[in-house]
Each structure stands twice: as C-alpha cells, then as structure tokens.
Coordinates of C-alpha atoms in Angstrom, one line a residue:
X23 CA 6.5 0.4 -11.4
X24 CA 6.1 3.8 -14.1
X25 CA 2.9 3.3 -13.6
X26 CA 2.7 3.1 -10.2
X27 CA 5.8 6.4 -10.6
X28 CA 3.3 8.5 -12.8
X29 CA 0.3 8.2 -10.4
X30 CA 2.8 9.0 -7.9
X31 CA 3.6 12.4 -9.6
X32 CA 0.2 13.3 -10.3
X33 CA -1.7 12.5 -7.2
X34 CA 0.9 14.0 -4.8
X35 CA 0.4 17.6 -6.9
X36 CA -3.2 16.9 -7.3
X37 CA -2.8 16.7 -3.5
X38 CA -1.0 20.0 -3.4
X39 CA -3.3 21.5 -6.1
X40 CA -6.7 20.5 -3.2
X41 CA -8.2 18.3 -5.6
X42 CA -7.6 15.6 -3.3
X43 CA -7.1 15.5 0.8
X44 CA -3.9 13.2 1.3
X45 CA -1.5 11.4 -0.4
X46 CA 1.6 8.9 0.4
X47 CA 4.7 8.2 -2.8
X48 CA 6.5 4.9 -2.6
X49 CA 9.4 6.5 -4.4
X50 CA 12.4 4.5 -4.0
X51 CA 10.3 1.1 -3.2
X52 CA 8.4 0.5 -5.8
X53 CA 10.5 -2.8 -7.3
X54 CA 10.0 -4.0 -3.6
X55 CA 6.2 -3.8 -4.4
X56 CA 5.7 -5.1 -7.7
X57 CA 9.4 -7.8 -7.7
X58 CA 7.5 -9.1 -4.4
X59 CA 3.6 -9.2 -6.0
X60 CA 4.8 -10.5 -9.5
X61 CA 6.2 -13.6 -7.6
X62 CA 2.6 -14.2 -5.6
X63 CA -0.3 -15.9 -7.7
X64 CA -3.5 -13.9 -7.5
X65 CA -5.0 -16.9 -5.2
X66 CA -2.4 -15.4 -2.8
X67 CA -4.2 -13.2 0.2
X68 CA -2.2 -9.5 0.6
X69 CA -2.2 -7.3 4.0
X70 CA -1.2 -4.2 3.4
X71 CA 0.5 -1.1 5.2
X72 CA 0.0 1.7 3.2
X73 CA 2.8 2.1 0.4
X74 CA 1.5 -0.9 -1.6
X75 CA 0.3 0.3 -4.5
X76 CA 2.1 -1.4 -6.9
X77 CA 0.6 -4.9 -5.7
X78 CA -2.9 -3.9 -6.9
X79 CA -1.7 -2.5 -9.7
X80 CA 0.1 -5.6 -10.8
X81 CA -2.6 -7.7 -9.8
X82 CA -5.3 -6.1 -12.1
X83 CA -6.3 -2.8 -10.0
X84 CA -7.1 0.1 -12.2
X85 CA -5.6 2.7 -12.1
X86 CA -9.4 4.5 -12.2
X87 CA -10.2 2.2 -9.3
X88 CA -7.5 4.3 -7.6
X89 CA -8.1 7.2 -8.4
X90 CA -11.7 7.2 -7.6
X91 CA -10.3 5.7 -4.3
X92 CA -8.2 8.6 -3.0
X93 CA -11.2 10.9 -4.3
X94 CA -13.7 9.3 -2.7
X95 CA -16.5 9.1 -4.4
X96 CA -19.8 6.9 -5.6
X97 CA -17.3 5.0 -7.2
X98 CA -14.9 4.5 -4.2
X99 CA -14.9 0.3 -3.5
X100 CA -15.0 1.6 0.0
X101 CA -17.7 4.1 0.1
X102 CA -15.5 6.8 0.8
X103 CA -15.8 5.7 4.3
X104 CA -11.0 5.5 3.9
X105 CA -8.5 7.8 3.9
X106 CA -7.3 7.9 0.4
X107 CA -4.4 5.7 -0.3
X108 CA -6.1 3.1 1.9
X109 CA -6.4 1.0 -0.6
X110 CA -8.9 -2.4 -0.6
X111 CA -10.7 -4.8 -3.3
X112 CA -12.3 -8.6 -2.6
X113 CA -11.3 -8.9 -6.2
X114 CA -8.0 -8.9 -5.9
X115 CA -7.7 -10.2 -3.3
X116 CA -6.6 -7.0 -0.7
X117 CA -7.2 -6.8 2.6
X118 CA -8.6 -3.2 3.3
X119 CA -5.9 -1.2 4.3
X120 CA -5.9 0.6 8.1
X121 CA -4.3 3.3 9.7
X122 CA -3.2 2.5 12.6
X123 CA 0.9 0.9 12.3
X124 CA 1.2 -3.1 12.7
X125 CA -2.9 -4.1 13.0
X126 CA -2.5 -6.0 9.8
X127 CA 0.3 -8.7 11.3
X128 CA -2.0 -10.2 13.5
X129 CA -4.8 -10.4 11.2
X130 CA -2.6 -11.9 8.8
X131 CA -1.4 -15.1 10.6
X132 CA -5.2 -15.3 11.3
X133 CA -5.9 -15.5 8.0
X134 CA -3.3 -17.7 7.5
X135 CA -4.3 -20.2 9.1
X136 CA -7.4 -20.0 8.2
X137 CA -5.8 -21.2 5.3
X138 CA -4.2 -23.9 7.1
X139 CA -7.7 -25.8 8.6
X140 CA -8.6 -25.2 4.9
X141 CA -8.6 -28.4 2.8
X142 CA -6.3 -29.1 -0.3
X143 CA -5.3 -25.0 0.2
X144 CA -3.4 -23.2 -2.4
X145 CA -2.6 -19.9 -1.3
X146 CA -0.2 -18.4 1.0
X147 CA -0.8 -14.3 2.9
X148 CA 1.5 -12.2 2.5
X149 CA 2.1 -9.2 4.9
X150 CA 3.3 -5.9 3.9
X151 CA 4.9 -3.6 6.3
X152 CA 7.6 -0.9 6.9
X153 CA 10.3 -1.5 10.0
X154 CA 8.4 1.0 12.4
X155 CA 5.3 -1.1 12.6
X156 CA 7.8 -3.9 14.1
X157 CA 8.0 -1.8 17.3
X158 CA 4.6 -2.4 17.3
X159 CA 3.2 -5.3 19.9
X160 CA 0.9 -6.4 17.3
X161 CA 4.3 -7.2 15.8
X162 CA 5.6 -9.9 18.3
X163 CA 1.9 -10.9 18.9
X164 CA 1.3 -11.7 14.5
X165 CA 4.6 -13.4 14.9
X166 CA 4.6 -16.0 17.5
X167 CA 1.2 -16.7 16.3
X168 CA 2.1 -17.6 12.9
X169 CA 4.8 -19.6 13.9
X170 CA 3.3 -21.2 16.9
X171 CA 0.4 -21.9 14.7
X172 CA 2.7 -23.1 11.4
X173 CA 0.6 -21.4 9.3
X174 CA 1.7 -20.2 6.0
X175 CA 2.4 -16.6 6.7
X176 CA 5.1 -14.3 4.2
X177 CA 5.8 -11.1 6.8
X178 CA 7.6 -8.5 3.7
X179 CA 9.2 -6.0 5.9
X180 CA 10.3 -2.8 3.8
X181 CA 13.4 -1.8 6.0
X182 CA 13.3 1.8 4.3
X183 CA 15.3 4.1 6.8
X184 CA 12.4 6.1 8.8
X185 CA 9.7 5.9 10.5
X186 CA 7.9 8.4 9.5
X187 CA 10.8 10.6 10.7
X188 CA 12.8 8.6 13.3
X189 CA 15.9 6.9 11.5
X190 CA 16.4 3.0 11.9
X191 CA 19.7 4.3 14.4
X192 CA 17.0 5.2 16.9
X193 CA 14.2 2.2 16.5
X194 CA 16.0 -0.2 17.6
X195 CA 20.1 -2.1 18.2
X196 CA 19.7 -5.2 16.3
X197 CA 20.7 -5.9 13.2
X198 CA 17.6 -5.1 11.6
X199 CA 14.8 -6.8 12.1
X200 CA 15.9 -9.7 10.8
X201 CA 17.9 -10.9 13.3
X202 CA 14.4 -11.3 15.4
X203 CA 13.1 -13.9 12.6
X204 CA 15.7 -16.3 14.8
X205 CA 13.2 -15.6 18.3
X206 CA 10.5 -17.2 16.6
X207 CA 12.4 -19.9 14.5
X208 CA 11.3 -18.6 11.5
X209 CA 12.7 -18.8 8.1
X210 CA 14.2 -15.7 7.4
X211 CA 16.1 -13.6 4.2
X212 CA 17.1 -10.6 3.9
X213 CA 17.4 -9.0 0.0
X214 CA 18.3 -5.6 -1.5
X215 CA 15.0 -4.5 -2.5
X216 CA 16.3 -1.9 -4.9
X217 CA 17.0 -5.7 -7.2
X218 CA 13.3 -6.4 -8.6
X219 CA 14.8 -9.3 -9.3
X220 CA 16.2 -10.7 -6.2
X221 CA 12.9 -9.7 -4.3
X222 CA 11.0 -11.7 -6.8
X223 CA 13.5 -14.4 -5.7
X224 CA 13.1 -14.5 -2.0
X225 CA 8.9 -13.6 -2.3
X226 CA 9.3 -17.2 -4.5
X227 CA 10.8 -19.3 -2.0
X228 CA 9.4 -18.3 0.6
X229 CA 6.0 -18.7 -1.0
X230 CA 7.3 -22.4 -2.1
X231 CA 8.1 -23.4 1.7
X232 CA 4.9 -21.2 3.6
X233 CA 2.6 -23.6 1.6
X234 CA 4.4 -27.0 0.8
X235 CA 6.0 -27.4 4.7
X236 CA 3.3 -24.9 6.5
X237 CA 5.6 -22.4 8.4
X238 CA 5.8 -18.7 8.3
X239 CA 8.3 -16.6 6.5
X240 CA 10.5 -13.6 7.1
X241 CA 12.0 -11.2 4.2
X242 CA 13.5 -8.2 4.9
X243 CA 13.9 -6.0 1.3
X244 CA 16.2 -2.9 2.3
X245 CA 15.5 0.3 0.4
X246 CA 15.3 3.8 1.1
X247 CA 12.3 6.0 1.0
X248 CA 12.5 8.8 -0.9
X249 CA 10.4 10.5 -0.3
X250 CA 8.5 12.3 1.8
X251 CA 5.9 10.1 4.5
X252 CA 3.6 11.6 3.4
X253 CA 2.1 14.9 2.2
X254 CA 1.3 15.4 5.8
X255 CA 5.3 15.5 6.2
X256 CA 8.4 17.8 5.5
X257 CA 11.4 15.1 5.8
X258 CA 13.6 18.1 4.9
X259 CA 13.3 18.6 9.1
X260 CA 14.8 15.5 9.6
X261 CA 17.9 14.6 6.5
X262 CA 19.6 17.0 4.3
X263 CA 18.3 16.7 0.6
X264 CA 21.5 15.8 0.2
X265 CA 20.7 12.0 1.7
X266 CA 17.7 12.0 0.0
X267 CA 19.6 12.8 -4.1
X268 CA 22.2 10.2 -3.4
X269 CA 19.6 7.8 -3.9
X270 CA 17.9 8.7 -6.2
X271 CA 20.5 7.2 -8.8
X272 CA 19.8 3.8 -6.8
X273 CA 16.5 4.1 -7.7
X274 CA 15.2 0.8 -9.4
X275 CA 13.3 1.9 -12.5
X276 CA 15.9 3.2 -12.7
X277 CA 18.5 0.4 -12.5
X278 CA 16.4 -2.3 -13.9
X279 CA 15.8 0.4 -16.6
X280 CA 19.9 0.1 -17.0
X281 CA 19.7 -3.4 -17.1
X282 CA 17.4 -4.0 -19.8
X283 CA 18.9 -1.3 -22.1
X284 CA 22.1 -3.0 -21.9
X285 CA 20.4 -5.9 -23.4
X286 CA 19.3 -3.7 -25.5
X287 CA 15.4 -5.1 -24.3
X288 CA 14.6 -1.2 -24.0
X289 CA 15.7 2.0 -25.2
X290 CA 15.0 6.5 -24.7
X291 CA 12.0 6.4 -27.4
X292 CA 10.4 3.3 -25.5
X293 CA 10.7 5.2 -22.2
X294 CA 9.0 8.3 -23.5
X295 CA 6.1 6.6 -25.3
X296 CA 5.7 4.1 -21.9
X297 CA 5.7 7.6 -19.3
X298 CA 3.5 9.5 -21.5
X299 CA 0.9 7.3 -22.6
X300 CA 0.7 6.5 -17.7
X301 CA 0.5 9.7 -16.6
X302 CA -2.5 10.7 -20.0
X303 CA -3.9 7.5 -18.4
X304 CA -3.5 9.2 -14.3
X305 CA -4.3 12.4 -15.8
X306 CA -7.7 11.2 -17.5
X307 CA -8.7 9.1 -14.1
X308 CA -8.1 12.4 -11.9
X309 CA -10.0 14.2 -14.1
X310 CA -12.9 11.3 -14.2
X311 CA -12.8 11.0 -10.5
X312 CA -13.1 15.0 -9.7
X313 CA -16.6 15.1 -11.9
X314 CA -18.7 12.6 -9.9
X315 CA -20.3 12.4 -7.4
X316 CA -19.6 11.8 -3.6
X317 CA -21.4 8.2 -2.1
X318 CA -24.7 8.9 -0.2
X319 CA -24.3 9.3 3.7
X320 CA -27.0 6.4 3.9
X321 CA -24.0 4.7 3.7
X322 CA -22.3 5.2 6.6
X323 CA -24.2 2.9 8.2
X324 CA -24.2 0.1 5.8
X325 CA -22.8 -3.2 5.9
X326 CA -21.2 -3.8 10.1
X327 CA -24.9 -4.6 11.3
X328 CA -27.7 -6.9 9.5
X329 CA -30.5 -5.2 11.6
X330 CA -28.9 -1.6 12.7
X331 CA -28.8 -0.8 16.5
X332 CA -30.4 1.7 18.2
X333 CA -26.8 3.7 18.7
X334 CA -26.8 4.1 15.3
X335 CA -30.2 4.4 14.6
X336 CA -30.0 7.1 17.2
X337 CA -27.1 8.5 15.1
X338 CA -28.7 8.9 11.7
X339 CA -31.8 10.3 12.9
X340 CA -29.6 13.0 14.0
X341 CA -27.2 13.3 10.9
X342 CA -30.8 13.6 9.1
X343 CA -31.9 16.0 11.3
X344 CA -28.9 18.2 10.9
X345 CA -28.0 17.4 7.1
X346 CA -32.3 19.2 6.3
X347 CA -31.8 21.9 8.4
X348 CA -28.3 23.2 6.7
X349 CA -29.1 22.3 2.9
X350 CA -26.8 25.4 1.8
X351 CA -23.9 24.4 3.9
X352 CA -24.6 20.5 1.8
X353 CA -25.2 21.0 -1.8
X354 CA -22.9 18.4 -2.8
X355 CA -24.9 15.5 -0.9
X356 CA -28.0 13.7 -1.4
X357 CA -29.7 14.5 2.5
X358 CA -32.3 11.1 1.4
X359 CA -31.8 8.4 3.2

C-alpha cells in the first residue's frame, strides 16, 4: 500500500508537469485493493476497472513496468496502445483494462464459465468495479450470466461514494449495491473497505465458496475516493474540501499503521525508511521510462489479425506515406514499417 501511495504521488505530479498524459489515483481505496488481491491465488484471473494497480503490485508487477505503461514507451506491455493506468499482464493473470465502464463484468462471467468447464479447475475469477459501473447494463448481464451458469466468479464492488461527480444518493435508492445480489440468487457480503483484514477475510471466504460450490459471490466494500476521479477531474466542484479532509484520518493505510504501532510491530523510523525507499524507486522508474523510445508505429497494426485485412493495409500505407511526407514533425518516431 505504501508503494501504491508513492506511485500515486509521483505520477499524479508527473501528469501535472506534463510528463505523462493522464493518471488516476487510488487514495482511500488501498486496503480494498491490496486486501482482496492478497486473498487470491496467483492462478486466479483478475478483471479490473482502473483503480486496482495495487493488485498488480501485489502479484509482482514492478514499479518499472507500471511506469513504462504510463509513459507508453517501447517496454510497455501494451505497446503504447492504451491510455496510462490501463495495465494488463498475462504473466500475472491480469486482463488488460478497458476505459468503457463495466465491459469487464460480462467478460469476467464468461472467463469464470470457461474455468468451470476446465477439468480439475483450481482457480476463480475476481472482477473489480465501482458502484457507478453497477448502473451499466453490462453489470446486470454479467451478474445474471454468472448466476445462471453457476460459475466461480467473485464480483467485487468498490462503493467509494462517487461515480466521477455523481454521489451515491443520485445513483440508486436501494441499500447500496449488495441488495441487488439477492435478485440473482447470489451469496453476498458487505465489508468495511478501510479494514484490510475484513476485506482479506471476506475475499478468502468468497473464493472458497466460488471454487468449492461453483457459484458466484458478490462483495461490496464501503470506502471513499479521496482523490479526484482522474487528472481530468476537479472534485472540489462537486464536493467540499471539508468532506475530503474528514476522510484523511480514516485512511486505510494510516489505520493499519496505528494497528501495527499499537502492537509495537512498526514505528516512525521504519515508516520513514519505507517511504523514502518507495519514493526513490518510483522516481527512478519514472526517469527511466521517460528516456525510452516509443513503440514503432507499425505496432498499431499487429496482434489482432493473423493476416492484415485490406482496410488495415490501406490505413497502414496511408500512415507510412504521411509520416514520410512530414518527417520533421515526427522526429521521435521511426517511420520504418
């Protein structure tokens, strides 16, 4: 969680300095992300929204890999095709993030069904999304598909108070999102998203039920998004600074630190050393990512079709001719295909 906070701080400010184009912070939701990820097995498949980098860090995704993705450089696993913070890693069983809300929910249901059909399956799917995504039609399709196919999928809803600028009071009239699970005949539990132990335990139990009974489970974690929705957002236009400040002391990382200090497992010296080390590593990763080349433009046309169809061949030719015509405007790109 300290690594996630350091990465947030450095890359949020890097975006403000024009060093990366976009960023989304995780402030207030660190325990929900890391606590749930820690309860999974490495073989479990994660479908994410866009505020779950902590799950990737937990699985071994490096700070340098995350920095390369945000910089869209030649070492970005997505080859520069995605917006920053839209991570993906086959090695870590983390499906690539998509910007449109809730598309991952029916995809997760389908992946869980595929696991169910796999002989001697020992894995589940966990699908992260926010309460705002639960207003999308894909939420209902995915939930119903998983329920009727009895597939080992954990639906993990981060209810953080806001769908961008829309507060929960304007999103629904029911009892949060958990009340919808009963309509699909789905086991469900609501937990304090700022309590990392509660989140971990709930996810552990959900995984056990999903795997041993072959059925989906719904988890709603109640938390608060302290940061702006993204670097394109100014949350003070729709909520007060006082409201934000009230949640600072409820930070899940501070809460865990107090718990550890009360038991003499942690102290100020260890905290300072950890924070300095994490910030140093993130700064090093950012500086390294900035020095790397961009992926070649030819990668725009790879990894989808085995044989490039005519319409993409035409677009590729047009792009190549355009780049050859204006080389002075594109000095940082290799025009060779």
